[in-house]
Coordinates of C-alpha atoms and ligand atoms in Angstrom, one line a residue:
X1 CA 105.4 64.3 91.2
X2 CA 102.7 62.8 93.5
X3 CA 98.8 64.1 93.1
X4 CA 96.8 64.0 96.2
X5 CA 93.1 65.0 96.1
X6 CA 93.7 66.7 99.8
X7 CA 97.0 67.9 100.9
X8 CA 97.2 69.2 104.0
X9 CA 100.5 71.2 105.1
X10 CA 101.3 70.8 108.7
X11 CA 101.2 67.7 111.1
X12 CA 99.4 69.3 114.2
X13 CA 96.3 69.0 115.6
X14 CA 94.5 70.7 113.4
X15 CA 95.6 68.9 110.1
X16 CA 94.9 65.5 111.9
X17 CA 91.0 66.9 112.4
X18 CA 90.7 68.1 108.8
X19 CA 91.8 64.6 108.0
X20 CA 89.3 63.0 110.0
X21 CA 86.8 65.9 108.6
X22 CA 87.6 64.6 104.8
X23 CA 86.7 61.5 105.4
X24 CA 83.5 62.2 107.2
X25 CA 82.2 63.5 103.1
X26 CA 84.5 61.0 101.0
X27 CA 85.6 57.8 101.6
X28 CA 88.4 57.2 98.7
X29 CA 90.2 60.6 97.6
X30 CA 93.5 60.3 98.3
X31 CA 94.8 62.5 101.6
X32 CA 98.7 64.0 101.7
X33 CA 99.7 65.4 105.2
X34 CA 103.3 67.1 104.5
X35 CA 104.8 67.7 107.8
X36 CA 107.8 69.3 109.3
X37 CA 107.3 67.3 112.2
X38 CA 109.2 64.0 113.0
X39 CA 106.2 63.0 115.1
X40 CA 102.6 62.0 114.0
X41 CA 100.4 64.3 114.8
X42 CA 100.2 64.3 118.8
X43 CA 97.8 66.5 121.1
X44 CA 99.7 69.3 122.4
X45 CA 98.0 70.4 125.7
X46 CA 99.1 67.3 128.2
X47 CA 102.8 68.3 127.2
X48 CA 102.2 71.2 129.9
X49 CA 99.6 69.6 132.0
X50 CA 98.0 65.6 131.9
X51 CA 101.8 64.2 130.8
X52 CA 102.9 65.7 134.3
X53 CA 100.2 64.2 136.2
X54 CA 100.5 60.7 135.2
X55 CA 99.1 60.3 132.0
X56 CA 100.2 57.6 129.6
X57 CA 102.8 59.2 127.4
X58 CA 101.1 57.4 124.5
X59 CA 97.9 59.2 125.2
X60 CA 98.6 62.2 123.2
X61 CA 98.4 60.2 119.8
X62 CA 96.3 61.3 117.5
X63 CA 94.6 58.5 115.2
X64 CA 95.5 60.0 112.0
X65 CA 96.3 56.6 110.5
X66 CA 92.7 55.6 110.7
X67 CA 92.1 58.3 108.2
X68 CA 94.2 56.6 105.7
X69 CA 95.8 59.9 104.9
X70 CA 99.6 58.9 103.5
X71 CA 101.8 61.2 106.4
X72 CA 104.8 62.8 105.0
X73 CA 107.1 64.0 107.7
X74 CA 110.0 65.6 108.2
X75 CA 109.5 67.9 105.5
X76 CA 109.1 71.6 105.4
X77 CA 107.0 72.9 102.2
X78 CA 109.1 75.6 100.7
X79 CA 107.1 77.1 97.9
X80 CA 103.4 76.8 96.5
X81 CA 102.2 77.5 93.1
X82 CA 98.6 77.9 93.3
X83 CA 98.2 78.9 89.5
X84 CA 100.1 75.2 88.9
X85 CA 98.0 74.0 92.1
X86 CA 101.8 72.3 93.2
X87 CA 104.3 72.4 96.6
X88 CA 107.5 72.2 97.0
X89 CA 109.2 70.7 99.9
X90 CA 112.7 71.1 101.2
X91 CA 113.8 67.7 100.0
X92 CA 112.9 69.1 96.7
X93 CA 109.7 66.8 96.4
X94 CA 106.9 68.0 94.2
X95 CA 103.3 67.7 95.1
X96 CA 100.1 68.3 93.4
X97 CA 96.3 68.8 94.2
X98 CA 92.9 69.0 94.2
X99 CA 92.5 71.4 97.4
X100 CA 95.2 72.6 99.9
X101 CA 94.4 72.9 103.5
X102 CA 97.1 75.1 105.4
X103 CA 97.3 74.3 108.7
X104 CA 100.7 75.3 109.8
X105 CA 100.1 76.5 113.3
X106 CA 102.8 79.0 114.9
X107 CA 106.6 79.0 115.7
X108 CA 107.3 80.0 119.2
X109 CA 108.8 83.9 119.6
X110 CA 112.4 83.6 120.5
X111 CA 115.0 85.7 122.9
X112 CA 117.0 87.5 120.8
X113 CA 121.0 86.8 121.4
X114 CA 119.8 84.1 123.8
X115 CA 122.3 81.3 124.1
X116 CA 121.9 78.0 122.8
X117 CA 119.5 75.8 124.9
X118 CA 117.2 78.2 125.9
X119 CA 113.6 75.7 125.4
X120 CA 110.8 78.1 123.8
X121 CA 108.1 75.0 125.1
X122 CA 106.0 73.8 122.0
X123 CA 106.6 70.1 121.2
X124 CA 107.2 67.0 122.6
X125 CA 111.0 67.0 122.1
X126 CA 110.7 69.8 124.4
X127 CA 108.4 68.5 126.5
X128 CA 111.0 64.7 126.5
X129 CA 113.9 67.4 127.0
X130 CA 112.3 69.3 130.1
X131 CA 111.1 66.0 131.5
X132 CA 114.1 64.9 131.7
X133 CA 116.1 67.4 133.0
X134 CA 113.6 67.9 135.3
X135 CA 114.0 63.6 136.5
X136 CA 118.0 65.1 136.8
X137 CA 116.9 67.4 139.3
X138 CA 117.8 70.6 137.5
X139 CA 116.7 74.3 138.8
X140 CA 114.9 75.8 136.4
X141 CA 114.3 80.0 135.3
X142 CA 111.1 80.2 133.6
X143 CA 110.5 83.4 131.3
X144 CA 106.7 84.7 130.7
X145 CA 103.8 84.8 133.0
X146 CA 101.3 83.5 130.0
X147 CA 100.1 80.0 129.6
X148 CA 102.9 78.4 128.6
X149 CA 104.8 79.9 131.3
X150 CA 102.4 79.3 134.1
X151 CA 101.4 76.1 133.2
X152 CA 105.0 74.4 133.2
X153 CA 105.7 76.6 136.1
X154 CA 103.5 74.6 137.7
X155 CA 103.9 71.1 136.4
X156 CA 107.5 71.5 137.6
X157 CA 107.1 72.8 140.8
X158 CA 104.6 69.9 141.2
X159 CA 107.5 67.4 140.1
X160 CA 109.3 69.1 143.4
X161 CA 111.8 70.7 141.4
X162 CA 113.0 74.5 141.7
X163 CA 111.3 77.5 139.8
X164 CA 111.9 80.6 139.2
X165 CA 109.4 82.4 137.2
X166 CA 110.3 85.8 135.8
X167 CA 107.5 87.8 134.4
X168 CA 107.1 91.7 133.1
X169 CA 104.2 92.3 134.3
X170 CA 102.6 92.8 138.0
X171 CA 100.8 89.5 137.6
X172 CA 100.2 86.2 136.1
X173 CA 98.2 85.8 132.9
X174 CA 97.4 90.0 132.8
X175 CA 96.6 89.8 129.6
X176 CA 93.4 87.7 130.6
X177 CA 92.5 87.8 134.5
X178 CA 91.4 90.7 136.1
X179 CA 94.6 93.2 137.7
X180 CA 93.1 91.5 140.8
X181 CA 93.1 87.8 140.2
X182 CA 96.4 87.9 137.8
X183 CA 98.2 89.4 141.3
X184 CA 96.3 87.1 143.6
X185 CA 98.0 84.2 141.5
X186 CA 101.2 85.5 142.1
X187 CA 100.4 84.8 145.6
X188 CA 99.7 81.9 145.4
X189 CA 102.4 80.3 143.4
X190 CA 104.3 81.5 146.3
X191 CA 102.7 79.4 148.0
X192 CA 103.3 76.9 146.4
X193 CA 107.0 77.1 146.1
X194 CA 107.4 79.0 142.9
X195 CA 110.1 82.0 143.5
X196 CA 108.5 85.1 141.4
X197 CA 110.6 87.7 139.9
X198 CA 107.7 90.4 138.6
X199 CA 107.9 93.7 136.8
X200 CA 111.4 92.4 135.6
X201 CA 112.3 93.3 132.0
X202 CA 115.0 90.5 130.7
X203 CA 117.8 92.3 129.4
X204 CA 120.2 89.1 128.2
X205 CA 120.9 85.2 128.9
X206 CA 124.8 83.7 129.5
X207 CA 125.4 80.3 129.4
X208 CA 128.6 79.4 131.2
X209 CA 129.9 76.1 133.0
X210 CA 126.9 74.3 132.0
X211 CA 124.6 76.6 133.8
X212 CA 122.8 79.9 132.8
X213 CA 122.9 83.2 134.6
X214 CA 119.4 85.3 133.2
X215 CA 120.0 89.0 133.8
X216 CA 116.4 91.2 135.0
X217 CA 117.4 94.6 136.0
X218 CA 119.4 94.0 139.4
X219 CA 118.3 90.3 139.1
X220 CA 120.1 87.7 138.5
X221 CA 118.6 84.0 138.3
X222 CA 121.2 81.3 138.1
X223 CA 119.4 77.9 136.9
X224 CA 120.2 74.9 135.3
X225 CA 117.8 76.0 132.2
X226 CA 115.6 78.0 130.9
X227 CA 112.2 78.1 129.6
X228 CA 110.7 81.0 127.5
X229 CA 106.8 80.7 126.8
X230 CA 106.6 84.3 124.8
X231 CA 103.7 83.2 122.5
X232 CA 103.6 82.0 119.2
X233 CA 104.1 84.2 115.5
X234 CA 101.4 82.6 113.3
X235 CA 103.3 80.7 110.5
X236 CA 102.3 83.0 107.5
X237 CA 105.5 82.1 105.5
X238 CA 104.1 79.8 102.8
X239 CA 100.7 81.6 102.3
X240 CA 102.7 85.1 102.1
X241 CA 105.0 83.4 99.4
X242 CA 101.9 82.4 97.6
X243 CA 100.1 85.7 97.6
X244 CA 97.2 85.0 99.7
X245 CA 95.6 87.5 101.9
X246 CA 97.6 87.6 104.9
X247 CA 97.0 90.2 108.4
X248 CA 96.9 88.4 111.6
X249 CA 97.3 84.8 110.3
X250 CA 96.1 84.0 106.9
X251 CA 92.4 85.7 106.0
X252 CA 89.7 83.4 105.6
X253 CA 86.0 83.3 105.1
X254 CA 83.2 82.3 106.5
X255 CA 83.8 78.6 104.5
X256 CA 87.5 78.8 105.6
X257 CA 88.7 79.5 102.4
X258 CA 91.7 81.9 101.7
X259 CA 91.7 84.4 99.1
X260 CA 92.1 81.4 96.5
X261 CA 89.1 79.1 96.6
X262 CA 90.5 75.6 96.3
X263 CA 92.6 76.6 99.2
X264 CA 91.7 76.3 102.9
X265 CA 93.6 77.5 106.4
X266 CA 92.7 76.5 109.5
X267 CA 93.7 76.5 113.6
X268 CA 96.2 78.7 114.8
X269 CA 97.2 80.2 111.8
X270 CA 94.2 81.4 110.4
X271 CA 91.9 85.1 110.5
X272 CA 88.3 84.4 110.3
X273 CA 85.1 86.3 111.6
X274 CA 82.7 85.1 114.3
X275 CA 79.9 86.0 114.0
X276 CA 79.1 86.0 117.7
X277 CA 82.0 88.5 118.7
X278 CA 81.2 90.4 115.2
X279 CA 84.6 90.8 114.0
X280 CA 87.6 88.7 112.9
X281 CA 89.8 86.9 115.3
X282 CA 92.5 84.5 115.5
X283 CA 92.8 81.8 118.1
X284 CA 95.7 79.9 119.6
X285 CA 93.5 77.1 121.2
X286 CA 92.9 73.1 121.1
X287 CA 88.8 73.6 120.8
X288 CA 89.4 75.7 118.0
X289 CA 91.7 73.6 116.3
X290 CA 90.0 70.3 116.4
X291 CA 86.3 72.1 115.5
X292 CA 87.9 74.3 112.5
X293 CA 90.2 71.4 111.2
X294 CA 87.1 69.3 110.5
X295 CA 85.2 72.3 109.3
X296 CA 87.9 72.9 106.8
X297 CA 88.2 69.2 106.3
X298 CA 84.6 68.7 105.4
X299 CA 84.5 71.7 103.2
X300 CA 87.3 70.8 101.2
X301 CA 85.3 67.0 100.4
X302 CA 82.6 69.8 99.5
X303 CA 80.3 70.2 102.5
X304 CA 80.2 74.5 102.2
X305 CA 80.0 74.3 105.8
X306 CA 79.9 78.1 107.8
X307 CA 82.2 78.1 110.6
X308 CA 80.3 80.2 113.3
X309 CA 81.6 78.6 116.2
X310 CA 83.0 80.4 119.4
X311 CA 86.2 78.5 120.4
X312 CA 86.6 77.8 123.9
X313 CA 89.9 77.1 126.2
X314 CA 91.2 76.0 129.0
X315 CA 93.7 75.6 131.4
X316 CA 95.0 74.2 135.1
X317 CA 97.5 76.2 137.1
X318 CA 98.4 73.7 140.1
X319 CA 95.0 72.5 141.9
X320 CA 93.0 75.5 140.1
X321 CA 91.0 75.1 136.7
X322 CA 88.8 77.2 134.5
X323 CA 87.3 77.4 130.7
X324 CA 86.9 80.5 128.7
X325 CA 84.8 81.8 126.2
X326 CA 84.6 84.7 123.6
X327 CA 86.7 87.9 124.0
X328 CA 88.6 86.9 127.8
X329 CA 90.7 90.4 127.7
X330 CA 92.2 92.1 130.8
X331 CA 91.0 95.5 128.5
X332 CA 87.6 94.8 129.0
X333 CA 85.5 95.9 131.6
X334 CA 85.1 92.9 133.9
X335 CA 82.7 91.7 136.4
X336 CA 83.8 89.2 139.2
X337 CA 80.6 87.1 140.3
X338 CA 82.7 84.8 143.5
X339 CA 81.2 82.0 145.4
X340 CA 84.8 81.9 146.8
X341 CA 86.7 84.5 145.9
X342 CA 89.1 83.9 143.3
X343 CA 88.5 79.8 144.2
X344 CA 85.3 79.8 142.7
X345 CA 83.2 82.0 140.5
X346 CA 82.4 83.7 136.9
X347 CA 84.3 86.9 136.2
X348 CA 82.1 88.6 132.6
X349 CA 83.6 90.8 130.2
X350 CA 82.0 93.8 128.8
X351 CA 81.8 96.2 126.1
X352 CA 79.6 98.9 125.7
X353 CA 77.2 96.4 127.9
X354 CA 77.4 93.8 125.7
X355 CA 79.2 90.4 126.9
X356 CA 82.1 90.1 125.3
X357 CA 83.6 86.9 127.3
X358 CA 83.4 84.5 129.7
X359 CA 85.7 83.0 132.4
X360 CA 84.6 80.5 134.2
X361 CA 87.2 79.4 137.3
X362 CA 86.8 76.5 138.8
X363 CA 83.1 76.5 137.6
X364 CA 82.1 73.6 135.1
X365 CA 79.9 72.6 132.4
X366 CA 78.5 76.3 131.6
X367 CA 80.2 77.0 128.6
X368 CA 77.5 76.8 126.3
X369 CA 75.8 78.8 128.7
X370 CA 78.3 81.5 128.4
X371 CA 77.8 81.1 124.2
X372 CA 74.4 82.0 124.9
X373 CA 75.3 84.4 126.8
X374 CA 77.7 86.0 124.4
X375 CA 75.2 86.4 121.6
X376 CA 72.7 88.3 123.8
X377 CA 72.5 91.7 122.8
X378 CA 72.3 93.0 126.2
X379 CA 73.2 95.6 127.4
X380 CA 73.8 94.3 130.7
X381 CA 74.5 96.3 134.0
X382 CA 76.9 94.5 135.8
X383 CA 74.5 94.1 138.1
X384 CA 72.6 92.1 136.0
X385 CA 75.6 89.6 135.4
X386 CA 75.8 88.5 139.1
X387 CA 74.4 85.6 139.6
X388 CA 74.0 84.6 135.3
X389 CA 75.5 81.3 135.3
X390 CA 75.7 79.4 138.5
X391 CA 79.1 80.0 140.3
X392 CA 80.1 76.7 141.4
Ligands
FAD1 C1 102.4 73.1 125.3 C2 101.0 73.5 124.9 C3 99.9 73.4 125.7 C4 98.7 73.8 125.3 N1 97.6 73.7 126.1 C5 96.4 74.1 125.7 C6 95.3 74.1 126.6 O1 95.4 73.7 127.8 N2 94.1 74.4 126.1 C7 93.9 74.9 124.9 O2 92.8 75.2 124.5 N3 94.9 75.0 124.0 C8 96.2 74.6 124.4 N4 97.2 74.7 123.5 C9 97.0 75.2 122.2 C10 96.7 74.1 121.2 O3 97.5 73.0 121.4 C11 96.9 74.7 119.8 O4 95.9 75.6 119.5 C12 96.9 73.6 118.7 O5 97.9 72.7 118.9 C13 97.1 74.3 117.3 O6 97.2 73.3 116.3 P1 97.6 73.6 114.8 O7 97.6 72.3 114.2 O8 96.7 74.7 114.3 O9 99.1 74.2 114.9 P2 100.5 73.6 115.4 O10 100.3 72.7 116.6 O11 101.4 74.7 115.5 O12 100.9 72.7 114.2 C14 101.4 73.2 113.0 C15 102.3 72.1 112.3 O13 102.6 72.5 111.1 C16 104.0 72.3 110.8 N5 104.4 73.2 109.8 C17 104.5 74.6 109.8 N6 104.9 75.0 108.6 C18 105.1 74.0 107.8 C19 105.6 73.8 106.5 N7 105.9 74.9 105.7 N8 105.7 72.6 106.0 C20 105.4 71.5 106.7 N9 104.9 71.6 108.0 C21 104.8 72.8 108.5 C22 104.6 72.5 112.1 O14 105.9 71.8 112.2 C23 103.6 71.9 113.1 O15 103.8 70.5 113.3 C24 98.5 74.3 124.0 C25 99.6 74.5 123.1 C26 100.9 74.1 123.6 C27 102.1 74.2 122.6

């Protein structure tokens, strides 16, 4: 049995900033990262965007060796004990300690009855197997209209290859632009080369000859592969198991701590309340990860550190860019403030006249504006909003 003071469980993003947050408070206690990963811990947006573009492949690393935190990978914890404080992994490897953080992220949603091959993009193996098919000039059917699915959209299309994006929905990204900018987008990945298939429900995938025919309605996309972005399912297994609070992700509070003290969740998997937003929330994003992974970090060496932040994200989409703050949800009520219209501008999202989010497109360095912003009272007229933060 090995003791660890700090045992993380994952190897993502997040557990490599809880590392680094550890060692911020304490210099010596002994640090466990269990992993199911082969890989060290790696930064996961440039597999859809910089890696594309020319970055150096061995740019994502993250430097969780610096840490001195001993990296188990390869291993899936199967089982925690919290009254016996003790893991279990699927090599049968026993592991105790002084605080747990989980940071186990999310598992990509698969296609039921889908053949085998189908690439539900989350990790550098994928990213290593799409590049390469991609360098083989392969055709490929792209399924979801959401960031994944945009974003790799593009990066192929920008590698020249051919694209076929097949989305439910009327528009790109609906669940965050306005109806107007999601269908304006659809326009202009025709533009740029991308075939779209919209308002196409899949119905099943065959794999035949080497080559796989996707079946939408009347549609049929033949491609060489297929790539399914469907969102993540917060990985809730091992906290479930253990009898934590679980709803949407694993409940924390405002310390990150689950409904056992000495044990902490953090970045994609974990439910915890902003205070800014007022109300709980759960958020798939790389600000979020890094910030709460050293929150949790510093916390578990002790620090009772609050974690009030308001995550932001981003995201490129061919030669377009934006950042995001707060409550970005096609629901809302939105107000579009353009320089150019859907080049350049703020679009602010409202509640009962209160700002619930922020998206700033192709506008830059105002996202602690937008904070601000967010924790106004208000209420606003959406008068008032044009004109808030500088368009461009
Ligand atoms: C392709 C891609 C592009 C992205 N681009 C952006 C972007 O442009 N902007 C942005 O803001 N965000 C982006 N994100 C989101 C961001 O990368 C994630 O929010 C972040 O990676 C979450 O990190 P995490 O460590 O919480 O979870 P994960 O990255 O999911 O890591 C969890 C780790 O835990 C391991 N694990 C799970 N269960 C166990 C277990 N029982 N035992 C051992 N190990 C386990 C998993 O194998 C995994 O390695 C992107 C994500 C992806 C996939």
């Amino acid at each position: 049995m090995t003791r660890f003071d700090y045992l993380i469980v994952g190897g993502g993003m997040t557990a490599d900033a809880a590392a680094h947050g550890i060692r911020e408070r304490d210099g010596k206690g002994s640090i466990g990262i269990v992993s199911a990963d082969q890989h060290s811990p790696y930064n996961r947006p440039p597999l859809t965007k910089g890696l594309w573009k020319g970055d150096e492949p061995d740019s994502i690393w993250r430097k969780t060796e610096e840490t001195g935190a001993e990296l188990l990978r390869g291993r899936r914890v199967t089982s925690l004990d919290p009254g016996a404080r003790k893991l279990t992994d699927d090599a049968g490897t026993s592991y105790e300690y002084g605080s747990l953080l989980l940071a186990t992220g999310g598992q990509p949603r698969r296609l039921e009855g889908a053949p085998e091959g189908v690439v539900y993009f989350r990790t550098l193996d994928d990213y290593r197997r799409v590049h390469d098919l991609s360098d083989r000039g392969s055709t490929f059917a792209v399924i979801g209209g959401g960031f994944i699915g945009s974003e790799i959209a593009a990066a192929l299309r920008m590698q020249g290859r051919d694209v076929t994006m097949l989305v439910r929905e009327q528009g790109i990204g609906t669940k965050v632009f306005p109806g107007d900018l999601a269908r304006w987008l659809v326009e202009y990945y025709r533009e740029k080369g991308v075939t779209m298939a919209l308002g196409k429900s899949l119905e099943r995938i065959e794999h035949r000859d080497g080559r796989y025919t996707v079946y939408a309605g009347k549609e049929q996309l033949v491609a060489d592969a297929v790539i399914a972005g469907l969102g993540i399912e917060p990985d809730v297994a091992l906290a479930r198991g253990a009898g934590l609070t679980v709803s949407d992700g694993i409940d924390v509070d405002e310390q990150l701590r689950t409904s056992r003290p000495e044990i902490y969740a953090a970045g994609d998997v974990a439910n915890f309340f902003n205070p800014a937003l007022g109300q709980r929330i759960r958020v798939e994003h790389e600000d979020n990860a890094n910030t709460m992974g050293a929150v949790a970090g510093r916390n578990m060496a002790g620090a009772g550190e609050r974690y009030d932040h308001l995550p932001f994200f981003y995201s490129d989409l061919f030669d377009l860019g934006y950042e995001a703050v707060g409550q970005v949800d096609a629901r809302l009520q939105t107000v579009a403030d353009w320089k150019e219209q859907f080049r350049e501008g703020v679009v602010y999202y409202l509640e009962a006249g209160r700002v619930r989010g922020v998206l700033l497109w192709n506008v830059w360095n105002q996202v602690d504006a937008a904070r601000a912003l967010i924790a106004e009272k208000g209420p606003f007229r959406p008068e008032q909003l044009k004109g808030r933060l500088p368009t461009g």
